[in-house]
Amino acid sequence: MPREARAPAAAVKSQSVPQSVLIVGAGPAGSAAARVLAQAGVSVSLVDQSTFPRDKTCGDGLIPDAFLALRKLGLEARVRAEALPLAGLRVIAPDGREVDLAGDAACLPRLRLDALMRDAAEEAGARFLAPLRLKTFVEEAGRITGAHFTDAGGTTQTLQAPITLLATGAATAPLAAAGLLLRKEASGFALRGYYRHPRLAGELDRLVIAIDREVRGGYGWIFPGPDGVFNVGVGLFGGRDGSANVRRVFERFVAHSPLARALVEEGETVAAPRGAPLRTCLTGARFSRPGLLAIGETVGTTYAFTGEGIGKAIESGIAAAQAILDAPDEAALARDYAARLDVHAARYAAYRKAQYWLSWPAVSNRLAERAARGGRVKRALEGLLAETIDPSALFTVRNLLRGLLSG
């Protein structure tokens, strides 16, 4: 077995660690938590409403935070072996100016990434159960002690555990059922399709983000993936209403972007455009209640503006698992988990500021112009991609004006 096939197992530290954990949702957050807990000797039931492999609307881009999280799980080499390695990021400003930023990047469709991570959780000892659709939670004296599910035949099954992790993505119904929902409205919407274009696959070696005038308040993306297949999509932020709106924006983006238009009109359609809501910035939901922690996009681990969420979803699953293993009691568990998420609070706030500022074409154009010259602005943007700089300092009014107005 390859050296990275199994991450070092953490020992169960005290009698306060639950003997079993129920995880609802087998995406990156849920599977990451399942792998860590199972390796520590906890009995894990990992439940999903779909059998695998199953699709997920996403840009599929992997950047340094995702690789770091995968490294913690012992899965980085396994993912890199299947992902298409890329040279970094290309940003296209509203005026058409292109800026190439160096960085560690890759692309792997969620159809494969999620299956790989689910397999790794099972490999560690987690029990995978699907298809089971969440019906209601089991509650005793104000505490969640499990959940009721409906199987493919319509029969109700009940699974109980001292701790439940909710990892059901942007869907609000599970949050409401758990009593954690604070805001029903989505933070935004995304839509993407897959197109195979062998010729262009040999010409593009970067993730492409287009801050396009047709995608005001968001961006378009063109991400090359394995086998000559491109992920083309748009993300809109700020609570816009309905997937029909984002579909029209996708059509306008394709019509306006020469690269996107070539892929959609000349390429083979592998999968038609598909949309989904987004929850961002650690807002809109409580993190926990007695007996339950929410992880991944369920609590808004996706970044505003960029829409990047894979790395932080995985991190949140690891954080929840480590909090379960470390906390001496349930009150400490809730505090510990919240503290692990709050480490990134300033970064999320900075991306909300970026979402506002970069929605103005003049600001985006000027930043691209400065970055194209190299120097401090380009280094700052590369540091943002690598998470080696503090974005909360970068997106202050003072520093933005400095970047926009200095020579």
Coordinates of C-alpha atoms in Angstrom, one line a residue:
M1 CA 0.0 0.0 0.0
P2 CA 1.4 3.5 -0.9
R3 CA 2.8 5.4 2.0
E4 CA 0.0 8.1 1.7
A5 CA -2.8 5.5 1.6
R6 CA -3.5 5.9 5.3
A7 CA -3.0 9.0 7.5
P8 CA -1.6 8.4 10.9
A9 CA -4.5 7.3 13.1
A10 CA -5.2 9.4 16.2
A11 CA -5.8 7.5 19.4
V12 CA -9.1 7.9 21.2
K13 CA -8.0 10.2 24.0
S14 CA -10.6 9.8 26.8
Q15 CA -13.8 8.1 27.9
S16 CA -15.6 11.3 26.8
V17 CA -15.0 10.4 23.1
P18 CA -18.3 8.9 21.7
Q19 CA -18.1 5.2 20.7
S20 CA -20.1 6.0 17.5
V21 CA -20.8 9.0 15.3
L22 CA -23.5 9.4 12.6
I23 CA -22.5 11.5 9.6
V24 CA -25.3 12.7 7.2
G25 CA -23.8 13.5 3.8
A26 CA -20.8 11.9 2.2
G27 CA -19.3 14.9 0.3
P28 CA -15.8 16.1 1.1
A29 CA -16.6 17.4 4.5
G30 CA -18.5 14.3 5.7
S31 CA -16.0 11.9 4.2
A32 CA -13.1 13.8 5.7
A33 CA -14.6 13.6 9.2
A34 CA -15.5 9.9 8.7
R35 CA -11.9 9.0 7.8
V36 CA -10.4 10.8 10.8
L37 CA -12.9 9.4 13.3
A38 CA -12.7 5.9 11.9
Q39 CA -9.0 5.9 12.0
A40 CA -9.2 6.8 15.7
G41 CA -11.4 3.8 16.4
V42 CA -14.8 5.5 16.5
S43 CA -17.6 3.5 14.9
V44 CA -18.8 5.7 12.0
S45 CA -22.0 5.5 10.0
L46 CA -21.6 7.6 6.8
V47 CA -25.0 8.2 5.1
D48 CA -25.9 9.7 1.8
Q49 CA -29.1 10.1 -0.2
S50 CA -27.3 9.0 -3.3
T51 CA -25.3 5.9 -4.3
F52 CA -21.8 6.7 -5.6
P53 CA -20.4 7.9 -7.9
R54 CA -22.8 10.9 -7.9
D55 CA -22.5 14.3 -9.5
K56 CA -22.2 17.7 -7.7
T57 CA -22.4 21.2 -9.2
C58 CA -19.0 22.7 -8.5
G59 CA -16.1 24.3 -10.4
D60 CA -13.9 21.3 -9.5
G61 CA -10.8 23.5 -9.0
L62 CA -8.2 22.4 -6.4
I63 CA -5.9 25.1 -4.9
P64 CA -3.4 25.1 -2.1
D65 CA -5.9 24.9 0.8
A66 CA -7.5 21.8 -0.7
F67 CA -4.1 20.1 -1.1
L68 CA -3.1 21.0 2.5
A69 CA -6.4 19.5 3.8
L70 CA -6.0 16.4 1.7
R71 CA -2.4 16.0 2.9
K72 CA -3.7 15.9 6.5
L73 CA -5.9 13.0 5.5
G74 CA -3.1 11.2 3.7
L75 CA -4.9 11.6 0.4
E76 CA -3.0 14.3 -1.5
A77 CA -0.9 12.0 -3.6
R78 CA -4.0 9.9 -4.5
V79 CA -5.9 12.9 -5.6
R80 CA -3.0 14.4 -7.6
A81 CA -2.6 11.1 -9.4
E82 CA -6.1 11.5 -11.0
A83 CA -6.4 15.3 -11.2
L84 CA -5.1 17.4 -14.1
P85 CA -2.1 19.5 -12.8
L86 CA -2.3 23.2 -13.7
A87 CA 0.2 26.1 -13.7
G88 CA -1.9 28.4 -11.7
L89 CA -4.7 30.9 -12.4
R90 CA -5.5 33.2 -15.3
V91 CA -7.7 36.2 -14.4
I92 CA -9.5 38.0 -17.3
A93 CA -10.7 41.5 -16.4
P94 CA -13.8 43.1 -17.7
D95 CA -11.8 45.0 -20.4
G96 CA -10.3 41.7 -21.6
R97 CA -6.9 42.1 -20.0
E98 CA -5.4 38.8 -18.9
V99 CA -3.2 38.2 -15.9
D100 CA -1.5 34.9 -15.2
L101 CA -0.8 34.1 -11.5
A102 CA 1.5 31.3 -10.5
G103 CA 0.2 28.8 -8.1
D104 CA -0.3 25.2 -7.2
A105 CA -3.6 24.2 -8.9
A106 CA -5.4 21.2 -10.4
C107 CA -8.8 20.1 -11.5
L108 CA -10.7 16.9 -10.7
P109 CA -14.5 16.5 -11.2
R110 CA -16.4 16.1 -8.1
L111 CA -17.9 12.9 -9.5
R112 CA -14.5 11.4 -9.0
L113 CA -13.2 13.4 -6.0
D114 CA -16.2 12.6 -3.8
A115 CA -16.0 8.9 -4.7
L116 CA -12.3 8.8 -3.9
M117 CA -12.9 10.5 -0.5
R118 CA -15.9 8.3 0.3
D119 CA -13.7 5.2 -0.6
A120 CA -11.0 6.5 1.7
A121 CA -13.5 6.8 4.6
E122 CA -14.6 3.2 4.0
E123 CA -11.0 2.1 3.8
A124 CA -10.5 3.6 7.3
G125 CA -13.4 1.6 8.7
A126 CA -16.5 3.8 8.2
R127 CA -19.7 2.1 7.2
F128 CA -21.3 3.7 4.1
L129 CA -25.1 3.5 3.8
A130 CA -27.0 4.7 0.7
P131 CA -29.4 5.6 -0.7
L132 CA -31.0 6.9 2.6
R133 CA -32.8 10.2 2.5
L134 CA -32.9 12.2 5.7
K135 CA -36.5 12.4 7.1
T136 CA -36.3 13.9 10.7
F137 CA -33.9 13.9 13.6
V138 CA -34.2 11.9 16.7
E139 CA -34.4 14.3 19.7
E140 CA -34.3 13.4 23.4
A141 CA -34.6 16.2 26.0
G142 CA -33.4 18.8 23.6
R143 CA -30.5 16.8 22.3
I144 CA -30.0 15.2 18.9
T145 CA -29.4 11.5 19.3
G146 CA -29.7 10.3 15.7
A147 CA -32.0 10.5 12.7
H148 CA -34.8 8.8 10.7
F149 CA -34.1 8.0 7.1
T150 CA -36.2 6.7 4.2
D151 CA -34.6 4.0 2.0
A152 CA -35.2 3.4 -1.7
G153 CA -38.3 1.3 -0.9
G154 CA -39.9 3.9 1.2
T155 CA -39.1 2.1 4.5
T156 CA -38.1 4.2 7.5
Q157 CA -34.7 3.4 9.1
T158 CA -33.5 4.9 12.3
L159 CA -29.8 5.4 13.1
Q160 CA -28.7 6.6 16.5
A161 CA -25.4 7.9 17.9
P162 CA -24.2 10.2 20.7
I163 CA -22.9 12.7 18.1
T164 CA -24.3 13.5 14.6
L165 CA -22.5 15.5 11.9
L166 CA -24.7 17.3 9.4
A167 CA -22.9 17.6 6.0
T168 CA -25.7 18.1 3.6
G169 CA -24.4 21.0 1.6
A170 CA -26.4 24.1 0.7
A171 CA -29.9 22.5 1.2
T172 CA -31.8 24.4 3.9
A173 CA -34.4 21.6 4.8
P174 CA -31.8 19.6 6.8
L175 CA -30.7 22.7 8.6
A176 CA -34.2 23.7 9.5
A177 CA -35.0 20.1 10.7
A178 CA -31.9 20.3 12.9
G179 CA -32.9 23.7 14.3
L180 CA -29.8 25.3 13.0
L181 CA -31.1 27.5 10.2
L182 CA -30.7 31.2 10.6
R183 CA -31.2 32.4 7.0
K184 CA -33.2 30.5 4.3
E185 CA -32.0 32.6 1.4
A186 CA -28.9 31.3 -0.4
S187 CA -25.8 33.4 -0.6
G188 CA -25.7 32.9 -4.3
F189 CA -26.1 30.5 -7.2
A190 CA -23.7 28.6 -9.5
L191 CA -24.2 26.8 -12.8
R192 CA -21.8 24.7 -14.8
G193 CA -21.6 22.3 -17.8
Y194 CA -18.9 20.0 -19.1
Y195 CA -17.5 20.2 -22.6
R196 CA -14.8 18.1 -24.3
H197 CA -12.5 20.0 -26.6
P198 CA -9.2 18.2 -27.3
R199 CA -7.5 21.0 -29.2
L200 CA -8.1 23.6 -26.5
A201 CA -7.1 21.1 -23.9
G202 CA -3.6 21.2 -25.3
E203 CA -3.5 25.0 -25.2
L204 CA -4.8 25.9 -21.7
D205 CA -2.9 25.0 -18.6
R206 CA -4.6 27.2 -16.0
L207 CA -7.8 27.7 -14.1
V208 CA -9.5 30.7 -15.8
I209 CA -11.7 33.2 -13.9
A210 CA -13.4 35.9 -16.0
I211 CA -14.6 38.9 -14.1
D212 CA -17.0 39.5 -17.0
R213 CA -19.5 42.4 -17.4
E214 CA -22.2 39.8 -18.2
V215 CA -21.7 38.3 -14.7
R216 CA -22.0 41.4 -12.5
G217 CA -21.7 40.4 -8.9
G218 CA -19.8 37.2 -9.7
Y219 CA -17.6 35.7 -12.3
G220 CA -17.4 33.1 -15.1
W221 CA -15.0 30.2 -15.0
I222 CA -13.3 27.9 -17.5
F223 CA -11.4 25.1 -15.8
P224 CA -9.6 22.4 -17.8
G225 CA -9.9 19.0 -16.4
P226 CA -8.8 15.4 -17.2
D227 CA -9.5 13.8 -20.6
G228 CA -9.8 17.1 -22.4
V229 CA -13.1 18.0 -20.6
F230 CA -13.6 21.6 -19.5
N231 CA -15.8 22.8 -16.6
V232 CA -17.5 26.0 -17.8
G233 CA -19.7 27.9 -15.4
V234 CA -20.8 31.1 -13.6
G235 CA -21.3 32.0 -10.0
L236 CA -23.5 34.8 -8.8
F237 CA -23.3 36.1 -5.2
G238 CA -25.4 38.4 -3.0
G239 CA -28.5 36.4 -2.7
R240 CA -29.9 36.6 -6.2
D241 CA -33.1 34.8 -6.6
G242 CA -33.5 31.6 -8.6
S243 CA -31.6 29.3 -10.9
A244 CA -33.4 30.6 -14.0
N245 CA -31.6 33.9 -13.5
V246 CA -28.2 32.3 -13.3
R247 CA -28.9 30.2 -16.4
R248 CA -29.5 33.4 -18.4
V249 CA -26.3 34.8 -17.0
F250 CA -24.5 31.6 -18.1
E251 CA -25.8 32.1 -21.7
R252 CA -24.7 35.7 -21.8
F253 CA -21.3 34.8 -20.4
V254 CA -20.8 32.1 -23.1
A255 CA -21.9 34.6 -25.8
H256 CA -19.5 37.3 -24.6
S257 CA -16.4 35.1 -23.8
P258 CA -14.6 33.8 -26.9
L259 CA -13.1 30.9 -25.0
A260 CA -16.3 29.8 -23.4
R261 CA -18.2 30.2 -26.7
A262 CA -15.6 28.0 -28.5
L263 CA -15.9 25.3 -25.8
V264 CA -19.7 25.3 -25.8
E265 CA -20.3 25.7 -29.5
E266 CA -17.4 23.6 -30.9
G267 CA -16.9 21.1 -28.1
E268 CA -18.8 17.9 -27.3
T269 CA -21.3 18.4 -24.5
V270 CA -20.4 15.9 -21.8
A271 CA -22.9 17.2 -19.3
A272 CA -25.5 19.9 -19.8
P273 CA -25.5 23.0 -17.5
R274 CA -26.7 22.3 -14.0
G275 CA -27.2 24.7 -11.2
A276 CA -27.1 24.8 -7.4
P277 CA -27.4 27.3 -4.5
L278 CA -24.4 28.4 -2.5
R279 CA -23.9 29.2 1.2
T280 CA -20.9 31.3 2.0
C281 CA -18.9 33.2 4.7
L282 CA -19.8 31.0 7.7
T283 CA -23.2 32.8 7.8
G284 CA -26.8 31.7 7.8
A285 CA -26.6 28.8 10.2
R286 CA -25.6 27.9 13.7
F287 CA -22.6 25.6 14.0
S288 CA -24.0 23.3 16.6
R289 CA -26.5 22.2 19.1
P290 CA -26.4 19.5 21.7
G291 CA -25.6 16.2 20.0
L292 CA -25.0 17.8 16.6
L293 CA -22.3 19.7 14.6
A294 CA -22.8 21.1 11.1
I295 CA -19.9 21.0 8.7
G296 CA -19.0 22.0 5.1
E297 CA -21.2 24.2 3.0
T298 CA -24.0 23.5 5.5
V299 CA -22.5 26.2 7.6
G300 CA -21.2 28.3 4.7
T301 CA -17.6 27.2 4.4
T302 CA -17.5 28.4 0.7
Y303 CA -15.7 31.7 0.1
A304 CA -17.8 34.6 -1.2
F305 CA -16.8 36.0 -4.6
T306 CA -14.4 33.1 -5.6
G307 CA -16.9 30.4 -4.7
E308 CA -14.0 28.2 -3.7
G309 CA -15.2 25.7 -1.1
I310 CA -13.6 22.3 -1.5
G311 CA -10.6 23.0 0.7
K312 CA -12.5 24.7 3.5
A313 CA -15.2 22.0 3.5
I314 CA -12.6 19.3 4.0
E315 CA -10.9 21.4 6.7
S316 CA -14.3 21.8 8.5
G317 CA -14.8 18.0 8.5
I318 CA -11.3 17.5 10.0
A319 CA -11.9 20.2 12.5
A320 CA -15.2 18.6 13.7
A321 CA -13.6 15.2 14.0
Q322 CA -10.6 16.5 15.9
A323 CA -12.9 18.5 18.3
I324 CA -14.9 15.3 18.9
L325 CA -11.7 13.4 19.8
D326 CA -10.2 16.2 21.9
A327 CA -13.1 17.8 23.8
P328 CA -13.5 16.6 27.4
D329 CA -17.3 17.3 27.4
E330 CA -20.1 18.5 25.1
A331 CA -19.9 22.1 26.1
A332 CA -16.2 22.1 25.3
L333 CA -16.9 20.3 22.0
A334 CA -19.2 23.2 20.8
R335 CA -16.6 25.8 21.8
D336 CA -13.7 23.9 20.4
Y337 CA -15.4 23.4 17.0
A338 CA -16.5 27.0 16.8
A339 CA -13.0 28.2 17.6
R340 CA -11.5 26.0 14.8
L341 CA -13.9 27.6 12.3
D342 CA -13.4 31.1 13.6
V343 CA -9.7 30.9 12.7
H344 CA -10.8 31.7 9.2
A345 CA -13.4 34.4 10.1
A346 CA -11.2 37.3 8.9
R347 CA -10.5 35.6 5.6
Y348 CA -14.2 35.1 5.0
A349 CA -14.9 38.7 5.8
A350 CA -12.2 39.8 3.4
Y351 CA -13.7 37.9 0.6
R352 CA -17.1 39.6 1.2
K353 CA -15.3 42.9 0.8
A354 CA -13.7 41.6 -2.4
Q355 CA -17.1 40.6 -3.7
Y356 CA -18.2 44.2 -3.3
W357 CA -15.2 45.9 -4.7
L358 CA -14.5 43.6 -7.6
S359 CA -18.1 43.9 -8.8
W360 CA -17.1 47.3 -10.1
P361 CA -15.5 46.9 -13.6
A362 CA -13.3 49.9 -13.1
V363 CA -11.8 48.5 -10.0
S364 CA -11.2 45.0 -11.5
N365 CA -9.7 46.6 -14.7
R366 CA -7.3 48.7 -12.7
L367 CA -6.2 45.9 -10.5
A368 CA -5.6 43.7 -13.5
E369 CA -3.6 46.5 -15.1
R370 CA -1.4 46.8 -12.1
A371 CA -1.0 43.1 -11.7
A372 CA 0.0 42.7 -15.3
R373 CA 3.1 44.8 -14.6
G374 CA 4.2 42.4 -11.9
G375 CA 5.5 43.6 -8.7
R376 CA 3.6 44.1 -5.4
V377 CA 0.1 43.8 -6.7
K378 CA 0.8 40.5 -8.6
R379 CA 2.6 39.1 -5.6
A380 CA -0.3 40.0 -3.4
L381 CA -2.8 38.2 -5.6
E382 CA -0.6 35.1 -5.8
G383 CA -0.3 35.2 -2.1
L384 CA -4.1 35.4 -1.9
L385 CA -4.4 32.2 -4.0
A386 CA -1.8 30.4 -1.9
E387 CA -3.3 31.8 1.4
T388 CA 0.1 33.0 2.4
I389 CA -1.1 36.6 3.0
D390 CA -3.9 38.1 5.1
P391 CA -6.7 39.2 2.8
S392 CA -8.3 41.2 5.5
A393 CA -5.4 43.6 5.1
L394 CA -5.4 43.5 1.3
F395 CA -9.0 44.5 0.9
T396 CA -9.1 47.6 3.1
V397 CA -10.0 50.9 1.5
R398 CA -6.5 52.2 2.1
N399 CA -4.7 49.3 0.5
L400 CA -7.1 49.1 -2.4
L401 CA -6.6 52.8 -3.1
R402 CA -2.9 52.3 -2.8
G403 CA -3.1 49.4 -5.3
L404 CA -5.3 51.3 -7.7
L405 CA -3.7 54.7 -7.6
S406 CA 0.0 54.1 -7.2
G407 CA 2.2 54.2 -10.3

